[in-house]
Coordinates of N, CA and C in Angstrom, one line a residue:
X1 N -15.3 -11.7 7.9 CA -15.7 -12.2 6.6 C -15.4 -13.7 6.6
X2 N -16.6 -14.5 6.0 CA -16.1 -15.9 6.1 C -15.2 -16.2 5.2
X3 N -14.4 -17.3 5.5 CA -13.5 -17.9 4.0 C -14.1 -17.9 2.9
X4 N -15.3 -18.3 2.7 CA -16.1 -18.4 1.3 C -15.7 -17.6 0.6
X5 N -16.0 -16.5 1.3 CA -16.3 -14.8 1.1 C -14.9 -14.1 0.7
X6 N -14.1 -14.5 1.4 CA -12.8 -14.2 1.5 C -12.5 -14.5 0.5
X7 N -12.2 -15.6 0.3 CA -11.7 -16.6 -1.4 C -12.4 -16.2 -2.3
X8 N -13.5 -15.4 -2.6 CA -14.3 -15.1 -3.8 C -13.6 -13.3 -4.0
X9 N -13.2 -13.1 -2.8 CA -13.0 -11.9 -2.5 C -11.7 -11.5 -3.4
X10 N -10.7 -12.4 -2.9 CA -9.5 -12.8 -3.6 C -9.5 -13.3 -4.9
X11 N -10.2 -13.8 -5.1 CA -10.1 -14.8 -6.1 C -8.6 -15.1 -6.9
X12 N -8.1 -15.0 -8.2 CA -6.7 -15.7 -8.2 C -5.4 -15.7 -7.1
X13 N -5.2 -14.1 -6.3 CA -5.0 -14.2 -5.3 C -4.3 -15.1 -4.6
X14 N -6.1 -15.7 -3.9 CA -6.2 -17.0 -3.0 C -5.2 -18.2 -3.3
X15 N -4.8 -18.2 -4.5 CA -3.8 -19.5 -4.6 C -2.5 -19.4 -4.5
X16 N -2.1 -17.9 -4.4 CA -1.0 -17.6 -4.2 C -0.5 -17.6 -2.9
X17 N -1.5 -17.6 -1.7 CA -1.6 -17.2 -1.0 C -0.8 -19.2 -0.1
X18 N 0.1 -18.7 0.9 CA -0.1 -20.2 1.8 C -1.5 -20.1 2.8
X19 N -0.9 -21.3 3.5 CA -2.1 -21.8 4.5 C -1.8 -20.6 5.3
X20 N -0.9 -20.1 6.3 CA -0.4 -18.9 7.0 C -0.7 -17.8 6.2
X21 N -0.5 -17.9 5.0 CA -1.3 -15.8 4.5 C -2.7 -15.8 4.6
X22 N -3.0 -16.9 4.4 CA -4.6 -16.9 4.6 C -5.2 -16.9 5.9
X23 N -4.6 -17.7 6.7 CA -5.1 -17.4 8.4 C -4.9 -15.8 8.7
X24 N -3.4 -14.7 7.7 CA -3.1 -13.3 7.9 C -3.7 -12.7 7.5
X25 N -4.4 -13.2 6.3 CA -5.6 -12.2 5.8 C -6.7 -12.4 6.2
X26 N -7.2 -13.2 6.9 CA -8.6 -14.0 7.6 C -8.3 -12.6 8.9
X27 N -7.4 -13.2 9.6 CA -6.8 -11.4 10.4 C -7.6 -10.5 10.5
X28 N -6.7 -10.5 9.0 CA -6.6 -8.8 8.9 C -8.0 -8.5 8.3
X29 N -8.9 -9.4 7.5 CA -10.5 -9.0 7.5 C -11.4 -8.7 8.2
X30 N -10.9 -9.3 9.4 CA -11.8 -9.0 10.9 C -11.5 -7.3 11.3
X31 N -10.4 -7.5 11.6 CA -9.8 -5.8 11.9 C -10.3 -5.0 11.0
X32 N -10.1 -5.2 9.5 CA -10.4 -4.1 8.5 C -12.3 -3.7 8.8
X33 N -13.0 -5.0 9.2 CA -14.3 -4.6 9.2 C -14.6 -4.2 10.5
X34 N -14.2 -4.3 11.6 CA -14.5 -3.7 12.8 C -13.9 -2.3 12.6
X35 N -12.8 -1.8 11.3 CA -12.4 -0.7 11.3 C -13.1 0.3 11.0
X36 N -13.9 -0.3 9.9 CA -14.7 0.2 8.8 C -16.0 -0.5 8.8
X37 N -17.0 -0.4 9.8 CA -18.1 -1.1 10.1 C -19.3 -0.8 9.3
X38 N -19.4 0.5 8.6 CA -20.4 0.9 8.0 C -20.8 0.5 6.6
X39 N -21.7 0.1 5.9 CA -22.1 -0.2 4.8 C -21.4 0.7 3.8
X40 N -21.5 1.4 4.0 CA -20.6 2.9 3.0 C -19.5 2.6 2.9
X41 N -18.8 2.1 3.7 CA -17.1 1.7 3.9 C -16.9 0.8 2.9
X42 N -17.5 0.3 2.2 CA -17.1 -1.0 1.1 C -15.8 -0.4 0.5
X43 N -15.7 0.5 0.0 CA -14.5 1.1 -0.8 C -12.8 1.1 0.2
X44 N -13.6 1.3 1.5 CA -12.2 1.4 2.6 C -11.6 0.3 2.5
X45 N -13.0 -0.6 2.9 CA -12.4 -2.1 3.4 C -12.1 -3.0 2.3
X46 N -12.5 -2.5 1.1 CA -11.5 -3.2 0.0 C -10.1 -3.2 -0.4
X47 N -9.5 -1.4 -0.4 CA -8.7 -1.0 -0.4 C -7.5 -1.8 0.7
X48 N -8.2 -1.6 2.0 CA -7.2 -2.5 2.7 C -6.8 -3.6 2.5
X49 N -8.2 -4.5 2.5 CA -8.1 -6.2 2.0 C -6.9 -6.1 0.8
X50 N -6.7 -5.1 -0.4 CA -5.9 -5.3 -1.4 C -4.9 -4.5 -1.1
X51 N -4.8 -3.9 -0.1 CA -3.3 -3.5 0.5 C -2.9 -4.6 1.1
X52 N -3.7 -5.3 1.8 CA -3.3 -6.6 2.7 C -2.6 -7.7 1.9
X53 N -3.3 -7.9 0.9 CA -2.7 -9.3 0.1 C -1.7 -8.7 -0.7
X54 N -1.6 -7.6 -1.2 CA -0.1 -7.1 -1.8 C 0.9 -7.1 -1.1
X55 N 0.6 -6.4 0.2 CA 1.6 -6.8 1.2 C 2.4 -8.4 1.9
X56 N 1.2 -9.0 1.6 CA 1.1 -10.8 1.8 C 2.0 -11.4 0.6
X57 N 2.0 -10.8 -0.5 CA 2.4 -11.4 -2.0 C 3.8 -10.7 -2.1
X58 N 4.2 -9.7 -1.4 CA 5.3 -9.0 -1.6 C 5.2 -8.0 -3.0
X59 N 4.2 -7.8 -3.5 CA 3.8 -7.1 -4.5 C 3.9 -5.6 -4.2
X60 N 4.2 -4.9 -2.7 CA 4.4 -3.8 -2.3 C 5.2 -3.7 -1.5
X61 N 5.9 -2.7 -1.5 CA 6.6 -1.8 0.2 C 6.1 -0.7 0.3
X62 N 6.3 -0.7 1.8 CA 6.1 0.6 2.3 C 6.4 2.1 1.1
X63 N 7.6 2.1 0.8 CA 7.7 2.9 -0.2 C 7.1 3.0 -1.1
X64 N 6.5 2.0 -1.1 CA 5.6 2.2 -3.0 C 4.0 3.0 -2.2
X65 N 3.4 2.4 -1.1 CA 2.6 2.8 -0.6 C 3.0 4.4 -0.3
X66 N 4.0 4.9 0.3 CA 4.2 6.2 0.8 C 4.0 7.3 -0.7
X67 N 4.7 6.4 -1.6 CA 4.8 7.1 -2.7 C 3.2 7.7 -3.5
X68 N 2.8 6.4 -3.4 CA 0.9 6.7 -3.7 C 0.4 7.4 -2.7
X69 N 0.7 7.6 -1.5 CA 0.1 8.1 -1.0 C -0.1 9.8 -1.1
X70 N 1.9 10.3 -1.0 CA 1.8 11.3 -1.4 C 1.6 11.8 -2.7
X71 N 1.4 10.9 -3.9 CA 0.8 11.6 -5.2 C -1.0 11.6 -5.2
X72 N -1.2 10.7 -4.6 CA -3.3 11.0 -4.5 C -2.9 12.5 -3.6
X73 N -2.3 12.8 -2.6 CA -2.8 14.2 -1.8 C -2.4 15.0 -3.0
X74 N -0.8 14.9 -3.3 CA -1.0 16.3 -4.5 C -1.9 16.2 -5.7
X75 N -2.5 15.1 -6.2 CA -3.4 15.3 -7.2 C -4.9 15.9 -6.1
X76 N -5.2 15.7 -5.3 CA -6.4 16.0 -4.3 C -6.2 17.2 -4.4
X77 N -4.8 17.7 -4.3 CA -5.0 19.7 -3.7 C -4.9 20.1 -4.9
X78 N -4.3 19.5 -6.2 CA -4.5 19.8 -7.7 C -5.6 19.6 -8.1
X79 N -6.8 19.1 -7.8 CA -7.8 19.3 -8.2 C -9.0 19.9 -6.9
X80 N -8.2 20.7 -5.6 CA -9.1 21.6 -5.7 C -8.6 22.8 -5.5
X81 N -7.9 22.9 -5.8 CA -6.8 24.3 -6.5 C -7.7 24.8 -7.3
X82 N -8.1 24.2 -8.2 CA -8.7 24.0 -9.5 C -10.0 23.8 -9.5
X83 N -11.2 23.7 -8.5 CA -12.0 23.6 -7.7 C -12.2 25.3 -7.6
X84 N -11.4 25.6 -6.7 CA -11.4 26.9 -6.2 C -11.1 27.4 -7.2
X85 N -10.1 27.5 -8.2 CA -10.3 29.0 -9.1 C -11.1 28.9 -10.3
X86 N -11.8 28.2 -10.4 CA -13.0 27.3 -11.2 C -14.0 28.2 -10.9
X87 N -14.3 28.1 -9.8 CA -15.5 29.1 -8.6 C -15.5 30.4 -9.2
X88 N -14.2 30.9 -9.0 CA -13.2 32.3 -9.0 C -14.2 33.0 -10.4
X89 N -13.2 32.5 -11.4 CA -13.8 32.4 -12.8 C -15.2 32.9 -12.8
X90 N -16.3 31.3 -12.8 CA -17.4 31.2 -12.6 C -18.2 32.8 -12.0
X91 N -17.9 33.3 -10.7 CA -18.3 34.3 -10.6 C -17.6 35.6 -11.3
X92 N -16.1 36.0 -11.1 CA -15.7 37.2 -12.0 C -16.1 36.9 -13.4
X93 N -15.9 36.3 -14.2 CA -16.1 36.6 -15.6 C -17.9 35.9 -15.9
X94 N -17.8 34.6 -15.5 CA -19.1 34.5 -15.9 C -20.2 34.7 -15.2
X95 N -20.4 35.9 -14.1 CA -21.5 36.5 -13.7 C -22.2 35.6 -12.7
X96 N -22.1 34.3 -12.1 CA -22.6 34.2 -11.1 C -22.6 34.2 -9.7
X97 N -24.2 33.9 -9.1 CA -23.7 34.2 -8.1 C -22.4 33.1 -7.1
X98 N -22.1 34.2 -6.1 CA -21.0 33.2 -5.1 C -21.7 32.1 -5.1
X99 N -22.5 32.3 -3.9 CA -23.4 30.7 -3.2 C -23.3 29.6 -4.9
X100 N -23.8 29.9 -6.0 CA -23.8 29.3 -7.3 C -22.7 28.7 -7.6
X101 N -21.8 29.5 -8.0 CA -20.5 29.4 -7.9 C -20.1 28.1 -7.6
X102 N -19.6 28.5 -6.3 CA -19.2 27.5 -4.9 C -19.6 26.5 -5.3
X103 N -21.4 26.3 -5.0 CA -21.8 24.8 -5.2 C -21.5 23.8 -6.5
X104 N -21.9 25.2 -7.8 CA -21.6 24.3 -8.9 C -19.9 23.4 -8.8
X105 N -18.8 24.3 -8.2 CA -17.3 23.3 -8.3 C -17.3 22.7 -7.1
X106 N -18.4 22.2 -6.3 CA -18.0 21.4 -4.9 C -17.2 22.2 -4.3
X107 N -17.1 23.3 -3.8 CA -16.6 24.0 -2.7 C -17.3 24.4 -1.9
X108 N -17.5 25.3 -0.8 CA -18.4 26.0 0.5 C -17.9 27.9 -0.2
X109 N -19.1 28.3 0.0 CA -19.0 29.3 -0.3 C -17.6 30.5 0.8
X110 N -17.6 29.9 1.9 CA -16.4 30.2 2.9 C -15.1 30.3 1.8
X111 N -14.8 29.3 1.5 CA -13.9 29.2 0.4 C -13.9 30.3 -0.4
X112 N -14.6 30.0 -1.8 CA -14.8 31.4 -2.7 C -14.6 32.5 -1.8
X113 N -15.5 32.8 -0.8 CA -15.0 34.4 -0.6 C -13.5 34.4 0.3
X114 N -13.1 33.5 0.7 CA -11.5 33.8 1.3 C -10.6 34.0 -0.4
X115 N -11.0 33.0 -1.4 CA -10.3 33.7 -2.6 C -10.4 34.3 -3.2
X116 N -11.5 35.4 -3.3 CA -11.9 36.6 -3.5 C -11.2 37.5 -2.7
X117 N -10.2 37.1 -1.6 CA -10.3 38.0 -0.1 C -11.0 38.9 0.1
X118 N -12.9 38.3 0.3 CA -13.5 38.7 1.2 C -13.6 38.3 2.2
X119 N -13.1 37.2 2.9 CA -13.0 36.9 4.1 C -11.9 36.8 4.7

């Protein structure tokens, strides 16, 4: 990422930043995009960039990061907990079919029928 890019990227950021966090984040932009090379990745390689300058600004630790990390997975399996018995529902009471089911809550029909224990 060029500096232009980088500094627009940052924007207020950037001033907080010394001459040395900027060479660290200059870095760590290279790495993050050879990590995350694909066009789709925008969301990855942002995330890191703004894990990177948090961690540069002292605005995080590890702990705070461990901590988000483990609350996105339990909100993730809380919403497809909820996902799956969404499905459940959907076919026992309101009459459709599985394959329907499934697709309408973003599951695989594999799923629904293991919590049905048909599979």
């Amino acid at each position: 990422m060029a500096t232009d890019d980088l500094m627009a990227w940052a924007g207020p950021a950037w001033a907080e930043l010394t001459d040395e966090q900027r060479d660290q984040l200059a870095a760590a932009a290279a790495d993050i995009t050879q990590r995350y090379p694909d066009p789709d990745d925008q969301g990855d390689r942002d995330a890191a960039l703004s894990a990177t300058v948090q961690y540069l600004l002292g605005e995080t630790t590890a702990d705070d990061t461990a901590r988000a990390l483990l609350a996105a997975r339990q909100a993730a399996r809380a919403a497809y907990v909820a996902a799956v018995q969404h499905a459940v529902m959907l076919h026992r009471v309101g009459g459709s079919q599985k394959k329907a089911a499934a697709l309408a809550c973003g599951i695989d029909r594999m799923t629904l029928l293991k919590a049905l224990g048909e599979r």
